[in-house]
Structure formats: structure tokens, C-alpha cells
């Protein structure tokens, strides 16, 4: 019979290794925060935090990083929880390239981790939005990149001065000129693509993401634009399954430890038992070794 304390540590080890694998998949790249809050069965306020990013293969990924208990939904409490989570995983707020809150209006006020570019959107919303949408449309690979327009694409880069300084802007323009000729090549490796997600994957598959790194950066930024998705609601559905009336006294750590591996099954399945055992053993001194 395994003691409750041992069970709790095993669950924690599973979560630690799952999150570690997700962060390895993130690979230090920038990401978008998807955040929402809800009550669990014991009426505790829970905030789910999902990362949206582009993995090493060019796929758009949305992964639950944690679900944390917050005392209230004030701006200061929510900000503190997010900042603490980023610090816990050695992630810099400067890596955040957008945020999406599913109707949680009080969370849309906040704070230092919002890119200053997003602050400017409030002042120049119409102009910026039009430039952004036109630029994204010009990156679209449909019909052999028939909508491609360098000048409009360059306007997207101007909205991200932290990612494209003056020297990068010049290099980007040169890359775009070569890129559009290359992706329209006679081998048709870029034909039949249905959107930016397909383009991102094909750039990685053909290793063109290394040939045109600044162009690939633009594609990723376009894919990371804050959107409302089902990932957060999926988290809350799983939350009700794991913490139900029969398990209403489950601790916050155990709850989070169960939820993350459960929701990110494909990541958890890729982790070796040896890695989980090592993490479990390293958590504290034990009488026996597994």
C-alpha cells in the first residue's frame, strides 16, 4: 500500500517531467499566454494558463502549463500568479508576444508583461489592425503566394521593434525578395498549402526556416496572434473530471499534478519511467530507492 505522501510525490514528479518536456519543446522561443479562470467543485478559484507557441517542427502548439489557485480575481492577484509562474520556470516576460483572456475583462488591464506594442494598439487600433491584417494576408501561401507584397509584409515587422531592429529590417527585405522566388520554385514543394500553419511546417520540413530565419520569425509572429481557442475550456472540462464531488478535498498540488499530465497525454506518454523515478527520488531524501 503506497502512502498518500508517496502518491502525492509521484504525481508531482509526473507533472514536473511533463512541464519540463513542454518547455523543451518551446525551446526558449516566444509564446502567447492564454488565460482564464473558473471555480472548481470545492468553490476554489482556479486560473488555467496555456502557452501557445511554434514547436521545432513548425507546428502551432497549445499546452497547459499549470492551473493555479488564486485568492481572488483582482488584477494584482492574477498578475502575481502569472509572473510567479514564469519565474518558476525561468521564463522571461519579454518572451510573451501576446495574451488572450476568454471574457475575463478584469484580466485585460495588466501590467509589465504586456508588450508595449500592444499598448500602442489602443492608440492606433484601426491603422495598426489594417496593416497587420494586410501583412498577414500577403504571407498567405494560397495560390502560389499570389497575394505576396513585400511592402505590406514589412509593415508587420515595424509593429515588432523588439524583434526587428534597423539592421534586421534591411536584412528582412532582402530575405523576402529571395524567399518569394524560392517558394515558387519548379519543384512545387510549396504548392497546395492551405494557410500559414501549413507554410510554417513546410518551411521547417524543407529547412527553409534556416535559410530565411527572419521570414520564419514573421510567420511565427503571425501564427501567435492572440486568439480565442478551446484549449482553456478543455482544461476546465478535465478539471471537473479529476476533481469531482468524491475528491473535493484534493490538495492544489495534487490537483495540478494530475491535471497537467492528464491533459497533455501525448507529452506525458513520451517521458520515460526512469526520468519520473529520478525526479521522484531527487525531491527529498528517502529510506529506499525505487
XYZ file of C-alpha atoms in Angstrom:
290
model
C 0.000 0.000 0.000
C 1.508 3.301 -1.105
C 1.161 6.079 1.457
C -0.716 9.266 0.487
C 2.534 11.261 0.805
C 4.330 8.953 -1.650
C 1.382 9.137 -4.034
C 1.481 12.926 -3.887
C 5.219 12.983 -4.667
C 4.780 10.594 -7.607
C 2.037 12.813 -9.036
C 4.271 15.861 -8.603
C 7.149 14.101 -10.358
C 4.880 13.262 -13.303
C 3.825 16.892 -13.624
C 7.391 18.197 -13.296
C 8.620 15.944 -16.100
C 5.616 16.800 -18.300
C 6.152 20.545 -17.949
C 9.894 20.067 -18.488
C 9.166 18.304 -21.784
C 6.807 21.102 -22.842
C 9.443 23.743 -22.091
C 11.990 21.746 -24.093
C 9.503 21.795 -26.967
C 9.155 25.573 -26.518
C 12.954 25.756 -26.802
C 13.302 29.262 -25.352
C 11.172 30.774 -28.128
C 8.487 33.407 -27.655
C 4.905 32.451 -26.897
C 1.389 33.694 -26.226
C -0.446 33.380 -22.911
C -3.992 32.018 -22.968
C -5.581 32.525 -19.559
C -8.987 32.031 -17.984
C -10.407 31.359 -14.533
C -13.179 29.238 -13.093
C -14.360 27.652 -9.825
C -13.619 24.003 -9.097
C -16.051 21.671 -7.297
C -14.869 22.908 -3.891
C -15.542 26.519 -4.989
C -11.877 27.434 -5.181
C -10.968 29.993 -7.828
C -8.651 28.358 -10.385
C -6.678 30.040 -13.145
C -5.615 27.905 -16.099
C -2.536 29.058 -18.029
C -1.886 27.741 -21.530
C 1.113 28.537 -23.745
C 0.630 28.936 -27.500
C 3.880 28.602 -29.461
C 5.525 27.149 -32.572
C 7.469 23.949 -31.968
C 10.701 22.821 -33.643
C 8.747 21.219 -36.492
C 6.787 24.374 -37.256
C 3.530 23.176 -35.669
C 1.308 25.535 -33.675
C 1.049 24.074 -30.163
C -1.171 24.939 -27.208
C -0.108 23.323 -23.930
C -1.480 23.629 -20.414
C 1.420 24.680 -18.182
C -0.428 24.868 -14.886
C -3.698 25.527 -13.136
C -3.234 27.579 -10.000
C -5.394 28.597 -7.081
C -5.869 32.357 -6.735
C -7.359 34.082 -3.701
C -9.362 36.477 -5.853
C -9.583 37.725 -9.422
C -8.190 41.175 -8.812
C -5.608 42.397 -11.300
C -2.838 42.305 -8.709
C -3.565 38.699 -7.701
C -3.746 37.436 -11.269
C -0.652 39.355 -12.283
C 1.287 37.955 -9.320
C 0.244 34.391 -10.161
C 1.337 34.714 -13.805
C 4.633 36.438 -13.009
C 5.411 33.819 -10.339
C 4.681 31.009 -12.791
C 7.013 32.476 -15.402
C 9.746 32.949 -12.805
C 9.271 29.406 -11.534
C 10.168 28.079 -14.975
C 12.913 30.656 -15.627
C 10.881 32.301 -18.381
C 11.247 35.985 -19.114
C 8.162 38.182 -19.549
C 9.954 39.609 -22.591
C 9.258 36.295 -24.361
C 5.500 36.918 -24.222
C 4.197 38.092 -27.609
C 0.521 38.335 -26.802
C -2.221 37.425 -24.367
C -5.772 36.177 -24.698
C -8.338 36.183 -21.913
C -11.667 34.464 -22.511
C -14.015 37.263 -21.434
C -12.106 37.770 -18.175
C -12.230 41.521 -18.531
C -10.593 42.312 -15.243
C -7.525 40.419 -16.501
C -7.190 42.634 -19.545
C -5.929 45.628 -17.581
C -2.156 44.454 -16.573
C 0.789 45.112 -16.281
C 4.516 44.837 -17.106
C 4.328 41.570 -19.033
C 2.170 43.128 -21.758
C 4.331 44.047 -24.728
C 4.475 47.773 -25.212
C 3.499 47.162 -28.832
C 0.099 46.001 -27.603
C -0.273 49.177 -25.591
C 0.138 51.161 -28.783
C -2.693 49.208 -30.397
C -5.090 51.100 -28.133
C -3.890 54.406 -29.566
C -3.688 53.387 -33.220
C -6.051 50.416 -33.358
C -7.585 50.957 -36.789
C -4.328 51.786 -38.571
C -2.314 49.028 -36.939
C -5.003 46.390 -37.368
C -5.376 47.119 -41.066
C -1.618 46.959 -41.622
C -1.423 43.744 -39.607
C -4.246 42.009 -41.459
C -2.948 43.104 -44.857
C 0.529 41.910 -43.996
C -0.692 38.518 -42.803
C -2.783 38.120 -45.956
C 0.329 38.784 -48.010
C 2.186 35.967 -46.225
C -0.574 33.502 -47.084
C 0.784 30.747 -49.405
C -2.538 30.051 -51.141
C -2.470 30.168 -54.963
C 1.331 30.193 -55.168
C 1.667 33.233 -52.897
C -0.431 35.311 -55.283
C -1.085 37.934 -52.590
C 2.569 38.412 -51.672
C 3.579 42.073 -51.303
C 6.923 42.957 -49.705
C 5.918 46.466 -48.664
C 2.820 45.264 -46.817
C 4.705 42.389 -45.189
C 7.384 44.803 -43.982
C 4.700 46.758 -42.114
C 4.179 43.750 -39.819
C 7.852 43.820 -38.837
C 7.574 47.509 -37.912
C 4.995 46.557 -35.286
C 7.620 44.413 -33.504
C 10.640 46.688 -32.920
C 11.984 44.358 -30.230
C 12.240 41.583 -32.807
C 13.258 43.631 -35.841
C 15.782 46.423 -35.311
C 17.063 48.642 -38.138
C 19.702 46.175 -39.319
C 17.199 43.323 -39.264
C 14.713 45.334 -41.299
C 17.188 45.689 -44.141
C 18.113 42.008 -43.974
C 14.430 41.039 -43.841
C 13.652 42.948 -47.021
C 16.463 41.141 -48.836
C 15.323 37.777 -47.478
C 11.737 38.398 -48.561
C 12.849 39.176 -52.129
C 14.754 35.891 -52.399
C 12.198 33.926 -50.412
C 9.220 34.578 -52.678
C 11.196 33.398 -55.723
C 12.385 30.316 -53.864
C 8.984 29.196 -52.584
C 7.527 29.484 -56.073
C 10.147 27.027 -57.366
C 9.536 24.450 -60.094
C 9.687 21.554 -57.609
C 6.332 22.697 -56.232
C 7.383 21.922 -52.680
C 5.239 24.825 -51.520
C 2.214 24.148 -53.709
C -1.103 23.092 -52.261
C -0.585 24.830 -48.908
C -3.806 25.930 -47.207
C -2.563 28.618 -44.857
C 0.123 29.842 -42.502
C 0.097 26.655 -40.408
C 0.932 24.598 -43.490
C 3.556 27.154 -44.521
C 5.270 27.030 -41.129
C 5.512 23.223 -41.217
C 6.760 23.176 -44.822
C 9.439 25.789 -44.110
C 10.821 23.527 -41.374
C 10.496 20.355 -43.454
C 12.473 21.915 -46.321
C 14.895 23.648 -43.921
C 13.981 26.987 -45.473
C 13.346 28.281 -41.968
C 17.136 28.312 -41.535
C 17.716 29.913 -44.935
C 15.206 32.684 -44.237
C 15.168 32.995 -40.422
C 13.678 36.495 -40.368
C 10.857 35.488 -42.700
C 10.162 32.471 -40.487
C 10.106 34.784 -37.472
C 7.374 36.826 -39.150
C 5.359 33.702 -39.934
C 5.600 32.625 -36.290
C 4.543 36.021 -35.002
C 1.530 35.937 -37.325
C 0.594 32.484 -36.010
C 0.994 33.624 -32.411
C -1.552 36.414 -32.648
C -3.859 36.127 -29.654
C -6.941 34.115 -30.493
C -9.756 32.550 -28.527
C -9.428 28.760 -28.655
C -10.938 25.735 -26.943
C -7.739 24.879 -25.043
C -8.767 26.698 -21.882
C -12.281 25.234 -21.881
C -10.729 21.801 -22.424
C -8.747 22.380 -19.230
C -11.851 23.212 -17.235
C -13.696 20.158 -18.567
C -10.815 17.959 -17.438
C -10.733 19.804 -14.131
C -14.289 18.693 -13.362
C -13.397 15.110 -14.226
C -10.341 14.955 -11.962
C -11.650 16.946 -9.006
C -15.229 15.813 -8.501
C -17.560 15.507 -5.531
C -15.801 12.357 -4.344
C -12.394 14.035 -4.488
C -13.362 17.534 -3.401
C -10.676 17.608 -0.692
C -7.812 17.054 -3.146
C -4.940 19.468 -2.468
C -3.995 22.128 -5.007
C -0.613 20.490 -5.690
C -2.131 17.043 -6.264
C -4.858 18.515 -8.444
C -2.396 20.376 -10.661
C -0.100 17.354 -10.667
C -2.889 15.141 -12.010
C -4.381 17.646 -14.459
C -1.300 18.620 -16.482
C -0.176 15.052 -17.384
C -3.802 14.010 -17.974
C -4.497 16.867 -20.372
C -1.127 16.663 -22.131
C -1.193 12.878 -22.553
C 0.969 12.823 -25.670
C 3.767 14.649 -23.863
C 3.421 12.522 -20.736
C 3.492 9.302 -22.782
C 6.823 10.335 -24.282
C 8.508 10.577 -20.858
C 10.458 7.551 -19.665
C 9.688 5.924 -16.330
C 13.343 6.344 -15.386
C 13.061 10.144 -15.731
C 9.997 10.225 -13.468
C 11.656 7.915 -10.913
C 14.790 10.086 -10.840
C 12.719 13.243 -10.276
C 10.746 11.455 -7.553
C 13.953 10.346 -5.800
C 15.515 13.809 -6.081
C 12.567 15.535 -4.435
C 13.612 14.548 -0.906
C 15.787 12.003 0.965
C 14.149 8.577 1.139
C 14.815 5.344 3.019
C 14.665 3.239 -0.108
C 15.474 3.773 -3.774
C 12.931 2.769 -6.423
